[in-house]
XYZ file of C-alpha atoms in Angstrom:
506
model
C 30.840 -51.101 -17.878
C 28.269 -48.306 -17.854
C 25.089 -48.175 -19.916
C 26.667 -45.874 -22.531
C 29.500 -48.339 -23.142
C 26.986 -51.184 -23.361
C 24.983 -49.204 -25.920
C 28.054 -48.680 -28.102
C 28.970 -52.373 -27.846
C 25.469 -53.488 -28.892
C 25.554 -51.097 -31.863
C 28.890 -52.601 -32.908
C 27.411 -56.074 -32.481
C 24.475 -55.212 -34.733
C 26.853 -53.997 -37.434
C 28.980 -57.143 -37.179
C 26.025 -59.560 -37.205
C 24.282 -57.716 -40.075
C 27.305 -57.495 -42.392
C 26.509 -59.194 -45.727
C 28.566 -60.604 -48.561
C 28.168 -59.863 -52.292
C 25.280 -62.370 -52.499
C 23.300 -60.762 -49.669
C 24.044 -63.493 -47.107
C 25.161 -62.719 -43.570
C 28.927 -63.030 -43.232
C 28.789 -63.740 -39.492
C 27.875 -67.421 -38.976
C 24.418 -67.639 -37.412
C 25.584 -70.351 -35.015
C 28.171 -67.875 -33.624
C 25.761 -64.968 -33.231
C 25.566 -65.034 -29.470
C 22.667 -63.270 -27.735
C 23.657 -60.315 -25.542
C 22.853 -60.652 -21.836
C 22.764 -57.383 -19.888
C 23.101 -57.944 -16.157
C 22.688 -55.008 -13.819
C 20.625 -53.443 -11.050
C 17.059 -52.301 -11.814
C 16.259 -48.835 -13.122
C 19.598 -47.957 -14.778
C 18.180 -47.590 -18.289
C 18.531 -51.035 -19.894
C 15.119 -50.811 -21.559
C 15.452 -47.160 -22.599
C 18.800 -47.774 -24.269
C 17.240 -50.441 -26.533
C 14.860 -47.829 -27.940
C 17.787 -45.487 -28.567
C 19.774 -48.184 -30.370
C 16.823 -49.191 -32.569
C 16.197 -45.541 -33.524
C 19.852 -44.747 -34.242
C 20.478 -47.944 -36.231
C 17.071 -47.748 -37.972
C 16.135 -51.321 -37.092
C 13.004 -52.838 -35.613
C 12.476 -53.369 -31.889
C 10.276 -55.942 -30.174
C 10.322 -55.652 -26.394
C 8.936 -58.117 -23.849
C 9.038 -58.485 -20.087
C 9.128 -62.256 -19.891
C 7.778 -62.530 -16.328
C 4.346 -61.596 -17.757
C 4.327 -64.719 -19.929
C 3.340 -68.333 -19.420
C 4.951 -71.328 -21.044
C 2.084 -71.473 -23.550
C 2.444 -67.858 -24.716
C 6.209 -68.254 -25.074
C 6.266 -71.670 -26.762
C 2.817 -71.803 -28.386
C -0.103 -74.184 -27.890
C 0.087 -77.892 -28.839
C -1.966 -79.206 -31.733
C -2.345 -82.637 -33.339
C -1.326 -82.985 -36.990
C -0.990 -85.929 -39.421
C 2.395 -86.532 -41.085
C 3.676 -89.259 -43.359
C 6.952 -90.997 -42.489
C 8.302 -93.796 -44.725
C 4.898 -94.158 -46.323
C 3.034 -94.413 -43.017
C 0.766 -91.768 -41.501
C 1.684 -90.737 -37.987
C -0.087 -88.541 -35.458
C 2.318 -85.827 -34.294
C 2.136 -83.021 -31.737
C 3.204 -79.616 -33.048
C 3.078 -76.172 -31.494
C 1.404 -73.071 -32.838
C 3.592 -70.041 -33.497
C 4.863 -68.468 -30.270
C 3.302 -65.105 -29.430
C 6.797 -63.644 -29.049
C 8.054 -64.954 -32.403
C 4.799 -63.819 -34.023
C 5.423 -60.324 -32.626
C 8.788 -60.247 -34.400
C 7.106 -61.077 -37.704
C 4.399 -58.488 -36.968
C 7.135 -55.886 -36.470
C 8.725 -56.861 -39.790
C 5.368 -56.603 -41.580
C 4.435 -53.312 -39.946
C 7.749 -51.508 -40.378
C 9.221 -53.215 -43.431
C 12.427 -53.741 -41.432
C 13.842 -57.249 -41.746
C 16.530 -56.592 -39.132
C 16.092 -55.579 -35.544
C 16.371 -56.383 -31.850
C 14.275 -58.784 -29.795
C 14.630 -57.520 -26.235
C 13.581 -59.806 -23.385
C 13.633 -58.181 -19.950
C 13.842 -59.897 -16.540
C 14.885 -63.110 -18.248
C 16.302 -64.688 -15.086
C 13.085 -64.117 -13.092
C 10.832 -66.535 -14.980
C 8.670 -69.232 -13.429
C 9.933 -72.775 -12.926
C 7.960 -74.076 -15.927
C 9.287 -71.356 -18.218
C 12.958 -71.579 -17.164
C 13.865 -74.464 -19.560
C 12.252 -72.533 -22.418
C 14.472 -69.530 -21.671
C 17.559 -71.723 -21.702
C 16.538 -73.105 -25.099
C 15.871 -69.556 -26.307
C 19.345 -68.319 -25.340
C 21.133 -71.435 -26.559
C 19.280 -72.035 -29.850
C 17.535 -68.681 -30.577
C 14.103 -70.310 -30.752
C 10.850 -70.654 -28.814
C 9.432 -74.166 -29.110
C 9.809 -75.214 -32.746
C 10.020 -71.678 -34.096
C 13.266 -69.821 -34.722
C 13.773 -66.098 -34.322
C 14.232 -64.490 -37.797
C 17.943 -64.410 -38.589
C 18.130 -60.608 -38.940
C 17.083 -60.048 -35.307
C 19.657 -59.737 -32.539
C 18.549 -61.187 -29.212
C 19.240 -58.963 -26.223
C 18.167 -60.181 -22.800
C 18.347 -58.336 -19.494
C 18.308 -59.511 -15.915
C 18.971 -58.389 -12.362
C 21.682 -59.867 -10.099
C 20.397 -62.026 -7.193
C 20.986 -59.309 -4.589
C 18.231 -57.198 -6.175
C 15.590 -59.862 -6.745
C 14.818 -62.954 -4.668
C 13.131 -64.731 -7.615
C 16.289 -64.702 -9.748
C 17.379 -68.009 -11.240
C 21.033 -68.618 -12.022
C 21.930 -69.800 -15.508
C 24.176 -72.842 -15.839
C 27.644 -72.742 -17.407
C 26.377 -74.306 -20.659
C 23.977 -71.399 -21.157
C 26.405 -68.706 -20.034
C 28.954 -70.063 -22.511
C 26.503 -69.305 -25.332
C 25.797 -65.641 -24.539
C 27.762 -62.382 -24.378
C 27.405 -61.135 -20.815
C 27.721 -57.407 -20.123
C 27.697 -56.414 -16.459
C 26.254 -52.897 -16.151
C 26.956 -50.563 -13.247
C 25.204 -47.236 -12.463
C 27.250 -44.347 -13.879
C 26.118 -40.778 -13.313
C 28.329 -39.207 -15.982
C 27.005 -41.527 -18.693
C 23.429 -40.955 -17.532
C 23.864 -37.159 -17.419
C 24.625 -37.091 -21.149
C 21.321 -38.849 -21.762
C 19.539 -36.623 -19.234
C 20.614 -33.407 -20.982
C 19.540 -34.885 -24.315
C 16.160 -35.952 -22.918
C 15.533 -32.500 -21.398
C 15.180 -33.540 -17.778
C 14.214 -30.972 -15.163
C 16.962 -28.499 -14.285
C 16.563 -29.131 -10.555
C 17.210 -32.865 -11.037
C 20.286 -32.226 -13.193
C 21.657 -29.598 -10.828
C 20.987 -31.624 -7.669
C 22.714 -34.735 -9.008
C 25.656 -32.679 -10.244
C 26.195 -31.534 -6.653
C 25.152 -34.680 -4.750
C 26.527 -37.358 -7.030
C 26.308 -40.078 -4.373
C 22.496 -39.705 -4.397
C 22.110 -40.840 -8.011
C 21.654 -44.547 -7.301
C 20.889 -46.143 -3.928
C 19.751 -49.687 -3.188
C 19.679 -50.975 0.393
C 17.547 -52.387 3.196
C 17.067 -50.650 6.533
C 14.680 -50.877 9.499
C 11.865 -49.427 7.357
C 12.328 -51.958 4.551
C 13.726 -51.493 1.056
C 15.139 -48.068 0.217
C 16.033 -47.280 -3.365
C 16.802 -44.462 -5.762
C 17.232 -45.301 -9.451
C 17.899 -43.553 -12.747
C 14.364 -44.471 -13.797
C 13.021 -42.795 -10.653
C 14.866 -39.537 -11.404
C 13.638 -39.481 -14.992
C 10.020 -40.190 -14.054
C 10.192 -37.586 -11.280
C 11.505 -35.060 -13.780
C 8.527 -35.663 -16.076
C 5.957 -35.197 -13.314
C 7.697 -32.032 -12.056
C 7.536 -30.497 -15.519
C 3.864 -31.415 -15.856
C 2.973 -30.037 -12.407
C 4.763 -26.778 -13.170
C 2.941 -26.332 -16.502
C -0.377 -26.978 -14.749
C 0.652 -24.873 -11.717
C 0.030 -27.735 -9.306
C 2.033 -27.454 -6.052
C 4.925 -29.905 -5.697
C 4.938 -31.631 -2.283
C 7.417 -33.759 -0.390
C 4.985 -36.676 -0.670
C 5.160 -36.423 -4.460
C 8.960 -36.604 -4.376
C 8.817 -39.627 -2.056
C 6.626 -41.531 -4.527
C 9.540 -41.569 -6.970
C 12.618 -41.273 -4.714
C 12.053 -44.002 -2.179
C 14.844 -43.213 0.233
C 13.951 -40.722 2.961
C 17.164 -38.709 3.156
C 17.407 -38.240 -0.609
C 13.708 -37.439 -0.994
C 13.846 -34.831 1.801
C 17.108 -33.406 0.515
C 15.841 -33.079 -3.033
C 12.548 -31.510 -1.941
C 14.440 -28.826 0.020
C 16.763 -28.308 -2.926
C 13.850 -28.055 -5.371
C 12.309 -25.280 -3.273
C 15.633 -23.403 -3.251
C 16.040 -23.967 -6.990
C 12.668 -22.361 -7.665
C 13.334 -19.495 -5.219
C 16.797 -18.701 -6.599
C 15.366 -18.817 -10.109
C 13.037 -15.972 -9.158
C 15.588 -14.078 -7.041
C 18.436 -13.961 -9.538
C 16.546 -13.325 -12.758
C 18.937 -15.504 -14.769
C 17.043 -14.852 -18.011
C 17.702 -11.112 -17.734
C 21.350 -11.689 -16.816
C 21.995 -13.853 -19.860
C 19.961 -11.709 -22.254
C 21.863 -8.609 -21.125
C 18.738 -6.770 -19.972
C 19.675 -6.640 -16.263
C 20.933 -3.262 -15.065
C 24.618 -3.003 -14.166
C 23.835 -2.191 -10.538
C 21.528 -5.215 -10.262
C 24.108 -7.490 -11.866
C 26.771 -6.275 -9.433
C 24.438 -7.058 -6.532
C 24.027 -10.594 -7.893
C 27.816 -10.972 -8.187
C 28.318 -9.913 -4.577
C 25.537 -12.193 -3.377
C 26.984 -15.224 -5.175
C 30.450 -14.510 -3.761
C 29.026 -14.568 -0.228
C 26.770 -17.564 -0.897
C 27.314 -21.019 0.563
C 28.300 -24.069 -1.455
C 24.748 -25.128 -2.313
C 23.571 -21.709 -3.472
C 26.624 -21.217 -5.692
C 26.129 -24.482 -7.518
C 22.386 -23.936 -7.734
C 22.976 -20.637 -9.551
C 25.220 -22.489 -12.016
C 22.456 -25.073 -12.467
C 19.949 -22.307 -13.195
C 22.305 -20.816 -15.792
C 22.678 -24.221 -17.427
C 18.890 -24.621 -17.461
C 18.348 -21.285 -19.267
C 21.097 -22.083 -21.764
C 19.643 -25.513 -22.444
C 16.222 -23.985 -23.140
C 17.792 -21.576 -25.651
C 19.750 -24.422 -27.236
C 16.533 -26.428 -27.638
C 14.928 -23.456 -29.407
C 17.965 -23.170 -31.688
C 17.924 -26.886 -32.555
C 14.199 -26.719 -33.341
C 14.681 -23.694 -35.595
C 17.658 -25.361 -37.247
C 15.717 -28.566 -37.982
C 12.741 -26.625 -39.319
C 14.870 -24.394 -41.571
C 16.796 -27.344 -43.028
C 13.617 -29.364 -43.593
C 11.793 -26.368 -45.104
C 14.660 -25.849 -47.546
C 14.589 -29.559 -48.473
C 10.824 -29.671 -49.023
C 10.910 -26.482 -51.071
C 13.486 -28.082 -53.373
C 11.127 -31.033 -53.826
C 8.180 -28.672 -54.334
C 9.941 -26.665 -57.047
C 10.586 -29.846 -59.042
C 7.033 -31.061 -58.371
C 5.490 -27.829 -59.728
C 7.080 -28.087 -63.161
C 4.277 -28.048 -65.753
C 1.572 -27.615 -63.071
C -0.670 -24.780 -61.903
C 0.680 -23.199 -58.687
C -2.090 -23.694 -56.124
C -3.330 -27.032 -57.470
C 0.249 -28.276 -57.614
C 0.946 -27.187 -54.038
C -2.260 -28.847 -52.813
C -1.288 -32.108 -54.555
C 2.250 -31.871 -53.115
C 1.010 -31.296 -49.563
C -1.468 -34.184 -49.847
C 1.350 -36.440 -51.017
C 3.557 -35.348 -48.097
C 0.693 -36.036 -45.653
C 0.289 -39.561 -47.042
C 4.039 -40.177 -46.834
C 4.063 -38.985 -43.219
C 1.175 -41.287 -42.317
C 2.963 -44.275 -43.871
C 6.146 -43.460 -41.935
C 4.190 -43.169 -38.692
C 2.370 -46.476 -39.207
C 5.616 -48.230 -40.115
C 7.442 -46.612 -37.169
C 10.020 -45.169 -39.574
C 10.051 -41.687 -38.073
C 11.057 -40.450 -34.628
C 9.197 -37.910 -32.516
C 11.482 -34.984 -33.380
C 11.393 -35.645 -37.118
C 7.618 -36.049 -36.937
C 7.234 -32.765 -35.055
C 9.519 -30.988 -37.553
C 7.645 -32.330 -40.598
C 4.275 -31.354 -39.134
C 5.451 -27.829 -38.377
C 7.025 -27.352 -41.810
C 3.925 -28.660 -43.607
C 1.862 -26.229 -41.532
C 4.139 -23.386 -42.711
C 3.667 -24.462 -46.341
C -0.123 -24.650 -45.903
C -0.101 -21.115 -44.512
C 1.915 -20.040 -47.560
C -0.622 -21.710 -49.863
C -3.467 -19.909 -48.103
C -1.594 -16.613 -48.495
C -1.102 -17.239 -52.224
C -4.794 -17.988 -52.650
C -5.822 -14.831 -50.781
C -3.479 -12.771 -52.962
C -4.783 -14.511 -56.130
C -1.256 -15.550 -57.099
C -1.312 -18.347 -59.681
C 1.962 -17.756 -61.484
C 4.604 -20.319 -60.487
C 7.493 -17.853 -60.798
C 5.780 -15.371 -58.479
C 5.029 -18.221 -56.087
C 8.719 -19.185 -56.067
C 9.627 -15.618 -55.089
C 7.272 -15.882 -52.094
C 8.822 -19.235 -51.147
C 12.329 -17.776 -51.195
C 11.210 -14.884 -48.994
C 9.654 -17.367 -46.560
C 12.859 -19.402 -46.429
C 14.903 -16.231 -45.876
C 12.657 -15.313 -42.937
C 13.203 -18.724 -41.314
C 16.936 -18.593 -42.023
C 17.123 -15.136 -40.416
C 15.294 -16.442 -37.344
C 17.804 -19.266 -37.095
C 20.742 -16.840 -37.406
C 19.216 -14.558 -34.765
C 18.980 -17.512 -32.373
C 22.626 -18.417 -33.055
C 23.666 -14.895 -32.048
C 21.401 -15.008 -28.978
C 22.750 -18.347 -27.717
C 26.375 -17.381 -28.365
C 25.866 -14.112 -26.466
C 24.136 -15.913 -23.600
C 27.027 -18.354 -23.212
C 29.529 -15.481 -23.293
C 27.552 -13.501 -20.680
C 27.305 -16.615 -18.497
C 31.095 -16.979 -18.551
C 31.572 -13.255 -17.883
C 29.188 -13.372 -14.904
C 30.751 -16.503 -13.395
C 34.229 -15.095 -14.015
C 33.331 -12.039 -11.943
C 31.893 -14.286 -9.249
C 34.558 -17.000 -9.037
C 37.367 -16.568 -11.562
C 39.090 -19.830 -12.514
C 37.791 -22.016 -9.708
C 36.068 -25.349 -9.063
C 32.761 -23.585 -9.763
C 33.971 -22.521 -13.206
C 35.223 -26.054 -13.879
C 31.799 -27.368 -12.847
C 30.122 -25.035 -15.351
C 32.514 -25.950 -18.186
C 32.044 -29.674 -17.567
C 28.272 -29.203 -17.534
C 28.409 -27.583 -20.975
C 30.691 -30.356 -22.207
C 28.240 -33.022 -21.039
C 25.361 -31.316 -22.867
C 25.333 -32.607 -26.457
C 23.296 -29.621 -27.654
C 25.879 -27.198 -26.249
C 28.782 -29.193 -27.673
C 27.243 -29.307 -31.154
C 26.357 -25.610 -31.077
C 29.816 -24.485 -30.005
C 31.459 -26.847 -32.499
C 29.389 -25.447 -35.377
C 29.102 -21.782 -34.400
C 32.048 -21.134 -32.097
C 32.238 -19.362 -28.742
C 35.540 -17.756 -27.732
C 34.669 -17.658 -24.029
C 34.122 -21.413 -23.929
C 37.419 -22.211 -25.638
C 39.349 -19.877 -23.308
C 37.878 -21.299 -20.109
C 37.859 -24.927 -21.255
C 41.577 -24.664 -22.022
C 42.129 -23.411 -18.466
C 40.186 -26.409 -17.150
C 42.300 -28.818 -19.204
C 45.522 -27.152 -18.018
C 44.383 -27.374 -14.399
C 43.540 -31.048 -14.867
C 46.932 -31.761 -16.406
C 48.640 -29.931 -13.527
C 46.699 -31.944 -10.952
C 47.477 -35.204 -12.761
C 51.187 -34.293 -12.861
C 51.189 -33.345 -9.156
C 49.509 -36.651 -8.245
C 52.041 -38.603 -10.346
C 54.955 -36.805 -8.666
C 53.440 -37.391 -5.240
C 53.074 -41.101 -5.996
C 56.716 -41.305 -7.081
C 57.913 -39.513 -3.943
C 55.829 -41.755 -1.685
C 57.597 -44.795 -3.159
């Protein structure tokens, strides 16, 4: 299975294990709650997907790479205690609370979440002294004498032997007590995540064209050569930082993340073309409708004459511009919805209070709430960013009211409604802009290629982008529906032709 399928399966597992009866007890027998064991090559997103699951399911997450631990930190340190058995005092060895188990309780205290995931990475690469402890952990859900809290699902991850010489094989007894999911690299599943995470357009475009370059793991005369999903994501981050700081991107930089010569060289050449074509074609002007007709016609003719790589690079540039506009729309949408929500709270809060003093008290209360959520890890980055921006807008409104000496609540409410209308109008303007950009993109590509593999490539790129899918689903776009139906028809025709061919060959 791919990492997306594994994510869905773990989410389903959490729901099943956390189902409770009328008395608040877990329905699923604890003895049957098998840990999940993810086995797959390094760098395909096993760790990242745990963070996504915890955020989406609103549960706690404690993550450990077990190879960094000793037997003492995993099990706890021995101590001598006195106990009475059958009326006689005995000296007994006990163990202090395991650092890992203690971290689970720390997470519960900090976040207030009694359910979560304990993720142990590289579990089959532990030292010889720690190996028996790991077997006990998987079989009995405990370290030493201390059990994992019952609301926490254990997820462990490991690499197959071909990727790591220090791997230890688990015996049948252990494997019979876990749910093993074998994960394979899957570009399509990763691309959905990549669009969501806002990876660099050159990375997305390059991998859309050279799919075989997504994941490589081999040995040659120069040693180990590898390209991983983690490498592409980290490379994307550094490219975006270098571009903001206007630091030149070199081939050596690419090679520090993409450690396979042919792919690193190929991507560096592609990146240079991506940047050059971005300047040459003026995609922003094309999609905003500000390019002159003569200039646009020149672009059409150039694309028609272009080679394979340039054609698909232009499509990648169009997708990059659209994704940027979609990000702006989503940010405006979140801010407008949150502003409307907070204003509803504010109106109720102001009843019986003086306007400015009431707003100051409300904003202070919201600041405290936000701090509590941050400390308890109950808020994601996007929600945090949205709340901060909206509270800034409300503070600016308060300052405006003070400068205008407005103290009447009714007059203040009028100003609030005007502010909300302004934000709503900005959101509507962005909807129109994005819809027009998508339509112009289809019109331009239609002039260049018509219904062709290039058009199919563009349609599938939009389909893979969650932001584009949500936008079109909510706000419509006739051009997308027309061309996507053509793509589906072409696919059905090809499938039918292949089926007929198979029958004839028999």
